Amino acid sequence: MRSKLVAAATLAVCMMGLGAPTAVGQDERSTEPTTTEPQPSDIEVTLALNPATVAPGQTVIATAACGAGDEATLASPVLAPVVLTADPDGHQPWALHGTTTVRQDAQPGDHDVVADCDGGAVSTVLTVLPVCTDSDDDGDQVERVPKGAPETGGGPEPDLLAPVVVAAGLAGLAGIAGLAARRAARR
């Protein structure tokens, strides 16, 4: 019995060892500097606004990929003017960032936003939502407000779960007692 247990344990350990991958590599170190940053000529000129659908007075974060250059000017009739600049820590040197605010008097609809950078001009669309005024909101979410218990759900339901749980527990105990009595009768 003991030898079967030892053999099974040994087999299990061997199987785990076969499943584990072994890393093999060559030690070829280079003295040449490497770069992981994309080159300016490889970058597509893009402009992204977050969020792209806004209300008047809301803050918008603009990110432009301009290739060459370390700043860009963002222009739109519905946004406060802003100059997009590179990250001061040097992260993503191809990306220029800036934060601006939607003008309070911005009209609802789609508006063009243009970033003028050294790599050329790029544009996107900013959607301004209409402002909801207090006169538009009458306070009710429904047309007819229900009144009284029958129209609002009828009140509490009777608790039928407790008797079911008690009955199931008693049935389980009876089954266990029956098994114990059967075992005792066999001995």
PDB file of C-alpha atoms in Angstrom:
ATOM      1  CA  MET A   1       0.000   0.000   0.000  1.00  0.00           C
ATOM      2  CA  ARG A   2       2.763   2.402   0.982  1.00  0.00           C
ATOM      3  CA  SER A   3       4.743   1.693  -2.201  1.00  0.00           C
ATOM      4  CA  LYS A   4       1.682   2.539  -4.345  1.00  0.00           C
ATOM      5  CA  LEU A   5       1.332   5.879  -2.527  1.00  0.00           C
ATOM      6  CA  VAL A   6       5.018   6.733  -3.030  1.00  0.00           C
ATOM      7  CA  ALA A   7       4.830   5.752  -6.712  1.00  0.00           C
ATOM      8  CA  ALA A   8       1.721   7.899  -7.259  1.00  0.00           C
ATOM      9  CA  ALA A   9       3.337  10.903  -5.551  1.00  0.00           C
ATOM     10  CA  THR A  10       6.515  10.483  -7.617  1.00  0.00           C
ATOM     11  CA  LEU A  11       4.489  10.260 -10.819  1.00  0.00           C
ATOM     12  CA  ALA A  12       2.541  13.421  -9.902  1.00  0.00           C
ATOM     13  CA  VAL A  13       5.758  15.375  -9.238  1.00  0.00           C
ATOM     14  CA  CYS A  14       7.237  14.201 -12.550  1.00  0.00           C
ATOM     15  CA  MET A  15       4.112  15.228 -14.446  1.00  0.00           C
ATOM     16  CA  MET A  16       4.235  18.706 -12.906  1.00  0.00           C
ATOM     17  CA  GLY A  17       7.887  18.998 -13.918  1.00  0.00           C
ATOM     18  CA  LEU A  18       7.109  18.052 -17.511  1.00  0.00           C
ATOM     19  CA  GLY A  19       4.405  20.691 -17.714  1.00  0.00           C
ATOM     20  CA  ALA A  20       6.656  23.539 -16.570  1.00  0.00           C
ATOM     21  CA  PRO A  21       8.323  25.389 -19.449  1.00  0.00           C
ATOM     22  CA  THR A  22      12.053  25.960 -19.390  1.00  0.00           C
ATOM     23  CA  ALA A  23      13.438  29.310 -20.468  1.00  0.00           C
ATOM     24  CA  VAL A  24      16.457  29.108 -22.731  1.00  0.00           C
ATOM     25  CA  GLY A  25      18.147  32.155 -24.113  1.00  0.00           C
ATOM     26  CA  GLN A  26      21.380  33.418 -25.547  1.00  0.00           C
ATOM     27  CA  ASP A  27      23.452  35.993 -23.769  1.00  0.00           C
ATOM     28  CA  GLU A  28      24.141  38.446 -26.561  1.00  0.00           C
ATOM     29  CA  ARG A  29      24.569  41.895 -25.124  1.00  0.00           C
ATOM     30  CA  SER A  30      24.780  44.845 -27.429  1.00  0.00           C
ATOM     31  CA  THR A  31      26.599  48.086 -26.781  1.00  0.00           C
ATOM     32  CA  GLU A  32      24.337  49.918 -29.233  1.00  0.00           C
ATOM     33  CA  PRO A  33      21.662  52.120 -27.639  1.00  0.00           C
ATOM     34  CA  THR A  34      18.107  51.004 -28.255  1.00  0.00           C
ATOM     35  CA  THR A  35      15.018  53.114 -28.625  1.00  0.00           C
ATOM     36  CA  THR A  36      11.433  52.040 -28.055  1.00  0.00           C
ATOM     37  CA  GLU A  37       9.869  55.388 -28.882  1.00  0.00           C
ATOM     38  CA  PRO A  38       8.275  55.759 -32.303  1.00  0.00           C
ATOM     39  CA  GLN A  39      10.044  58.120 -34.623  1.00  0.00           C
ATOM     40  CA  PRO A  40       8.178  61.345 -35.527  1.00  0.00           C
ATOM     41  CA  SER A  41       7.911  60.342 -39.180  1.00  0.00           C
ATOM     42  CA  ASP A  42       6.143  57.081 -38.184  1.00  0.00           C
ATOM     43  CA  ILE A  43       3.330  58.771 -36.260  1.00  0.00           C
ATOM     44  CA  GLU A  44      -0.064  59.460 -37.799  1.00  0.00           C
ATOM     45  CA  VAL A  45      -1.312  62.976 -37.073  1.00  0.00           C
ATOM     46  CA  THR A  46      -4.446  62.595 -34.904  1.00  0.00           C
ATOM     47  CA  LEU A  47      -6.588  64.551 -32.460  1.00  0.00           C
ATOM     48  CA  ALA A  48      -8.711  63.034 -29.687  1.00  0.00           C
ATOM     49  CA  LEU A  49     -11.125  64.779 -27.324  1.00  0.00           C
ATOM     50  CA  ASN A  50     -12.267  63.253 -24.055  1.00  0.00           C
ATOM     51  CA  PRO A  51     -15.216  63.427 -23.705  1.00  0.00           C
ATOM     52  CA  ALA A  52     -16.324  64.050 -27.282  1.00  0.00           C
ATOM     53  CA  THR A  53     -19.912  64.844 -26.229  1.00  0.00           C
ATOM     54  CA  VAL A  54     -20.178  67.660 -23.698  1.00  0.00           C
ATOM     55  CA  ALA A  55     -22.404  70.260 -22.095  1.00  0.00           C
ATOM     56  CA  PRO A  56     -21.544  73.957 -21.847  1.00  0.00           C
ATOM     57  CA  GLY A  57     -19.053  74.609 -19.040  1.00  0.00           C
ATOM     58  CA  GLN A  58     -17.659  71.063 -19.089  1.00  0.00           C
ATOM     59  CA  THR A  59     -13.906  70.348 -19.129  1.00  0.00           C
ATOM     60  CA  VAL A  60     -12.410  68.647 -22.204  1.00  0.00           C
ATOM     61  CA  ILE A  61      -9.024  66.909 -22.378  1.00  0.00           C
ATOM     62  CA  ALA A  62      -7.380  67.135 -25.805  1.00  0.00           C
ATOM     63  CA  THR A  63      -4.588  64.831 -26.986  1.00  0.00           C
ATOM     64  CA  ALA A  64      -2.871  65.357 -30.333  1.00  0.00           C
ATOM     65  CA  ALA A  65      -0.239  63.221 -32.040  1.00  0.00           C
ATOM     66  CA  CYS A  66       1.612  65.708 -34.185  1.00  0.00           C
ATOM     67  CA  GLY A  67       4.821  63.894 -35.105  1.00  0.00           C
ATOM     68  CA  ALA A  68       7.466  66.603 -34.914  1.00  0.00           C
ATOM     69  CA  GLY A  69       7.092  69.641 -32.692  1.00  0.00           C
ATOM     70  CA  ASP A  70       6.579  70.154 -29.008  1.00  0.00           C
ATOM     71  CA  GLU A  71       3.385  72.208 -29.005  1.00  0.00           C
ATOM     72  CA  ALA A  72       0.156  72.715 -30.943  1.00  0.00           C
ATOM     73  CA  THR A  73      -2.644  75.261 -30.853  1.00  0.00           C
ATOM     74  CA  LEU A  74      -6.205  74.015 -30.366  1.00  0.00           C
ATOM     75  CA  ALA A  75      -8.929  76.179 -31.888  1.00  0.00           C
ATOM     76  CA  SER A  76     -12.722  75.974 -31.933  1.00  0.00           C
ATOM     77  CA  PRO A  77     -15.537  78.515 -31.617  1.00  0.00           C
ATOM     78  CA  VAL A  78     -16.977  76.575 -28.652  1.00  0.00           C
ATOM     79  CA  LEU A  79     -13.746  75.972 -26.676  1.00  0.00           C
ATOM     80  CA  ALA A  80     -11.526  78.289 -24.714  1.00  0.00           C
ATOM     81  CA  PRO A  81      -8.197  78.615 -26.576  1.00  0.00           C
ATOM     82  CA  VAL A  82      -5.416  76.313 -25.370  1.00  0.00           C
ATOM     83  CA  VAL A  83      -1.872  75.357 -26.342  1.00  0.00           C
ATOM     84  CA  LEU A  84      -1.197  71.619 -26.256  1.00  0.00           C
ATOM     85  CA  THR A  85       2.222  70.736 -24.841  1.00  0.00           C
ATOM     86  CA  ALA A  86       4.334  67.615 -24.388  1.00  0.00           C
ATOM     87  CA  ASP A  87       4.444  65.727 -21.102  1.00  0.00           C
ATOM     88  CA  PRO A  88       7.103  67.398 -18.900  1.00  0.00           C
ATOM     89  CA  ASP A  89       8.363  63.971 -17.754  1.00  0.00           C
ATOM     90  CA  GLY A  90       9.035  62.917 -21.342  1.00  0.00           C
ATOM     91  CA  HIS A  91       6.399  60.193 -21.533  1.00  0.00           C
ATOM     92  CA  GLN A  92       4.982  59.721 -25.020  1.00  0.00           C
ATOM     93  CA  PRO A  93       7.071  62.511 -26.569  1.00  0.00           C
ATOM     94  CA  TRP A  94       4.955  62.389 -29.727  1.00  0.00           C
ATOM     95  CA  ALA A  95       1.730  63.208 -27.796  1.00  0.00           C
ATOM     96  CA  LEU A  96       0.672  66.736 -26.881  1.00  0.00           C
ATOM     97  CA  HIS A  97      -1.882  67.304 -24.134  1.00  0.00           C
ATOM     98  CA  GLY A  98      -4.068  70.134 -22.930  1.00  0.00           C
ATOM     99  CA  THR A  99      -7.218  70.840 -20.957  1.00  0.00           C
ATOM    100  CA  THR A 100      -9.850  73.366 -21.962  1.00  0.00           C
ATOM    101  CA  THR A 101     -13.425  74.274 -21.118  1.00  0.00           C
ATOM    102  CA  VAL A 102     -16.538  74.441 -23.290  1.00  0.00           C
ATOM    103  CA  ARG A 103     -17.853  77.997 -23.453  1.00  0.00           C
ATOM    104  CA  GLN A 104     -21.050  78.647 -21.481  1.00  0.00           C
ATOM    105  CA  ASP A 105     -22.690  80.208 -24.543  1.00  0.00           C
ATOM    106  CA  ALA A 106     -21.863  77.243 -26.840  1.00  0.00           C
ATOM    107  CA  GLN A 107     -24.758  76.344 -29.117  1.00  0.00           C
ATOM    108  CA  PRO A 108     -25.926  72.697 -29.211  1.00  0.00           C
ATOM    109  CA  GLY A 109     -24.722  70.639 -32.168  1.00  0.00           C
ATOM    110  CA  ASP A 110     -21.533  69.380 -33.811  1.00  0.00           C
ATOM    111  CA  HIS A 111     -18.553  71.738 -33.910  1.00  0.00           C
ATOM    112  CA  ASP A 112     -15.145  71.356 -35.590  1.00  0.00           C
ATOM    113  CA  VAL A 113     -12.051  71.431 -33.388  1.00  0.00           C
ATOM    114  CA  VAL A 114      -8.689  71.970 -35.124  1.00  0.00           C
ATOM    115  CA  ALA A 115      -5.184  71.358 -33.785  1.00  0.00           C
ATOM    116  CA  ASP A 116      -2.482  73.224 -35.705  1.00  0.00           C
ATOM    117  CA  CYS A 117       0.878  71.537 -35.193  1.00  0.00           C
ATOM    118  CA  ASP A 118       4.206  71.250 -37.002  1.00  0.00           C
ATOM    119  CA  GLY A 119       3.118  68.009 -38.660  1.00  0.00           C
ATOM    120  CA  GLY A 120       0.068  69.752 -40.154  1.00  0.00           C
ATOM    121  CA  ALA A 121      -3.460  70.530 -39.089  1.00  0.00           C
ATOM    122  CA  VAL A 122      -5.802  67.857 -37.819  1.00  0.00           C
ATOM    123  CA  SER A 123      -9.471  68.168 -36.894  1.00  0.00           C
ATOM    124  CA  THR A 124     -12.223  66.278 -35.117  1.00  0.00           C
ATOM    125  CA  VAL A 125     -15.814  66.926 -34.077  1.00  0.00           C
ATOM    126  CA  LEU A 126     -17.044  67.971 -30.636  1.00  0.00           C
ATOM    127  CA  THR A 127     -20.761  67.510 -29.910  1.00  0.00           C
ATOM    128  CA  VAL A 128     -22.344  70.042 -27.554  1.00  0.00           C
ATOM    129  CA  LEU A 129     -25.573  68.959 -25.866  1.00  0.00           C
ATOM    130  CA  PRO A 130     -28.446  71.353 -25.153  1.00  0.00           C
ATOM    131  CA  VAL A 131     -28.686  72.778 -21.659  1.00  0.00           C
ATOM    132  CA  CYS A 132     -31.637  71.552 -19.595  1.00  0.00           C
ATOM    133  CA  THR A 133     -33.262  74.509 -17.856  1.00  0.00           C
ATOM    134  CA  ASP A 134     -35.433  74.351 -14.739  1.00  0.00           C
ATOM    135  CA  SER A 135     -38.486  75.415 -16.764  1.00  0.00           C
ATOM    136  CA  ASP A 136     -38.132  72.244 -18.894  1.00  0.00           C
ATOM    137  CA  ASP A 137     -38.268  70.005 -15.810  1.00  0.00           C
ATOM    138  CA  ASP A 138     -41.685  69.714 -14.175  1.00  0.00           C
ATOM    139  CA  GLY A 139     -40.286  67.389 -11.494  1.00  0.00           C
ATOM    140  CA  ASP A 140     -42.395  64.327 -12.353  1.00  0.00           C
ATOM    141  CA  GLN A 141     -40.836  61.358 -14.104  1.00  0.00           C
ATOM    142  CA  VAL A 142     -44.166  59.744 -14.920  1.00  0.00           C
ATOM    143  CA  GLU A 143     -47.308  61.083 -16.507  1.00  0.00           C
ATOM    144  CA  ARG A 144     -49.706  59.832 -13.800  1.00  0.00           C
ATOM    145  CA  VAL A 145     -48.398  59.411 -10.257  1.00  0.00           C
ATOM    146  CA  PRO A 146     -49.876  56.296  -8.583  1.00  0.00           C
ATOM    147  CA  LYS A 147     -51.660  56.726  -5.243  1.00  0.00           C
ATOM    148  CA  GLY A 148     -52.550  54.127  -2.625  1.00  0.00           C
ATOM    149  CA  ALA A 149     -51.335  50.633  -1.902  1.00  0.00           C
ATOM    150  CA  PRO A 150     -52.904  48.716  -4.819  1.00  0.00           C
ATOM    151  CA  GLU A 151     -51.350  51.037  -7.396  1.00  0.00           C
ATOM    152  CA  THR A 152     -47.884  51.019  -5.846  1.00  0.00           C
ATOM    153  CA  GLY A 153     -47.287  47.309  -5.356  1.00  0.00           C
ATOM    154  CA  GLY A 154     -49.808  46.072  -2.808  1.00  0.00           C
ATOM    155  CA  GLY A 155     -47.677  46.030   0.331  1.00  0.00           C
ATOM    156  CA  PRO A 156     -45.612  43.258   1.856  1.00  0.00           C
ATOM    157  CA  GLU A 157     -45.939  39.665   0.686  1.00  0.00           C
ATOM    158  CA  PRO A 158     -46.464  36.854   3.200  1.00  0.00           C
ATOM    159  CA  ASP A 159     -43.212  35.147   4.151  1.00  0.00           C
ATOM    160  CA  LEU A 160     -43.598  31.625   2.758  1.00  0.00           C
ATOM    161  CA  LEU A 161     -39.889  30.875   2.626  1.00  0.00           C
ATOM    162  CA  ALA A 162     -39.416  30.123   6.350  1.00  0.00           C
ATOM    163  CA  PRO A 163     -41.768  27.093   6.461  1.00  0.00           C
ATOM    164  CA  VAL A 164     -40.155  25.669   3.310  1.00  0.00           C
ATOM    165  CA  VAL A 165     -36.674  25.955   4.841  1.00  0.00           C
ATOM    166  CA  VAL A 166     -37.826  24.309   8.080  1.00  0.00           C
ATOM    167  CA  ALA A 167     -39.475  21.441   6.154  1.00  0.00           C
ATOM    168  CA  ALA A 168     -36.339  20.863   4.065  1.00  0.00           C
ATOM    169  CA  GLY A 169     -34.181  20.809   7.195  1.00  0.00           C
ATOM    170  CA  LEU A 170     -36.468  18.290   8.906  1.00  0.00           C
ATOM    171  CA  ALA A 171     -36.447  16.069   5.803  1.00  0.00           C
ATOM    172  CA  GLY A 172     -32.654  16.137   5.773  1.00  0.00           C
ATOM    173  CA  LEU A 173     -32.453  15.223   9.455  1.00  0.00           C
ATOM    174  CA  ALA A 174     -34.923  12.356   8.941  1.00  0.00           C
ATOM    175  CA  GLY A 175     -32.797  11.005   6.102  1.00  0.00           C
ATOM    176  CA  ILE A 176     -29.625  11.114   8.194  1.00  0.00           C
ATOM    177  CA  ALA A 177     -31.395   9.432  11.127  1.00  0.00           C
ATOM    178  CA  GLY A 178     -32.681   6.693   8.798  1.00  0.00           C
ATOM    179  CA  LEU A 179     -29.182   6.011   7.472  1.00  0.00           C
ATOM    180  CA  ALA A 180     -27.759   5.872  11.000  1.00  0.00           C
ATOM    181  CA  ALA A 181     -30.469   3.427  12.099  1.00  0.00           C
ATOM    182  CA  ARG A 182     -29.833   1.218   9.069  1.00  0.00           C
ATOM    183  CA  ARG A 183     -26.104   1.076   9.794  1.00  0.00           C
ATOM    184  CA  ALA A 184     -26.750   0.255  13.440  1.00  0.00           C
ATOM    185  CA  ALA A 185     -29.088  -2.582  12.435  1.00  0.00           C
ATOM    186  CA  ARG A 186     -26.392  -4.170  10.209  1.00  0.00           C
ATOM    187  CA  ARG A 187     -23.902  -4.451  13.084  1.00  0.00           C
TER     188      ARG A 187
END
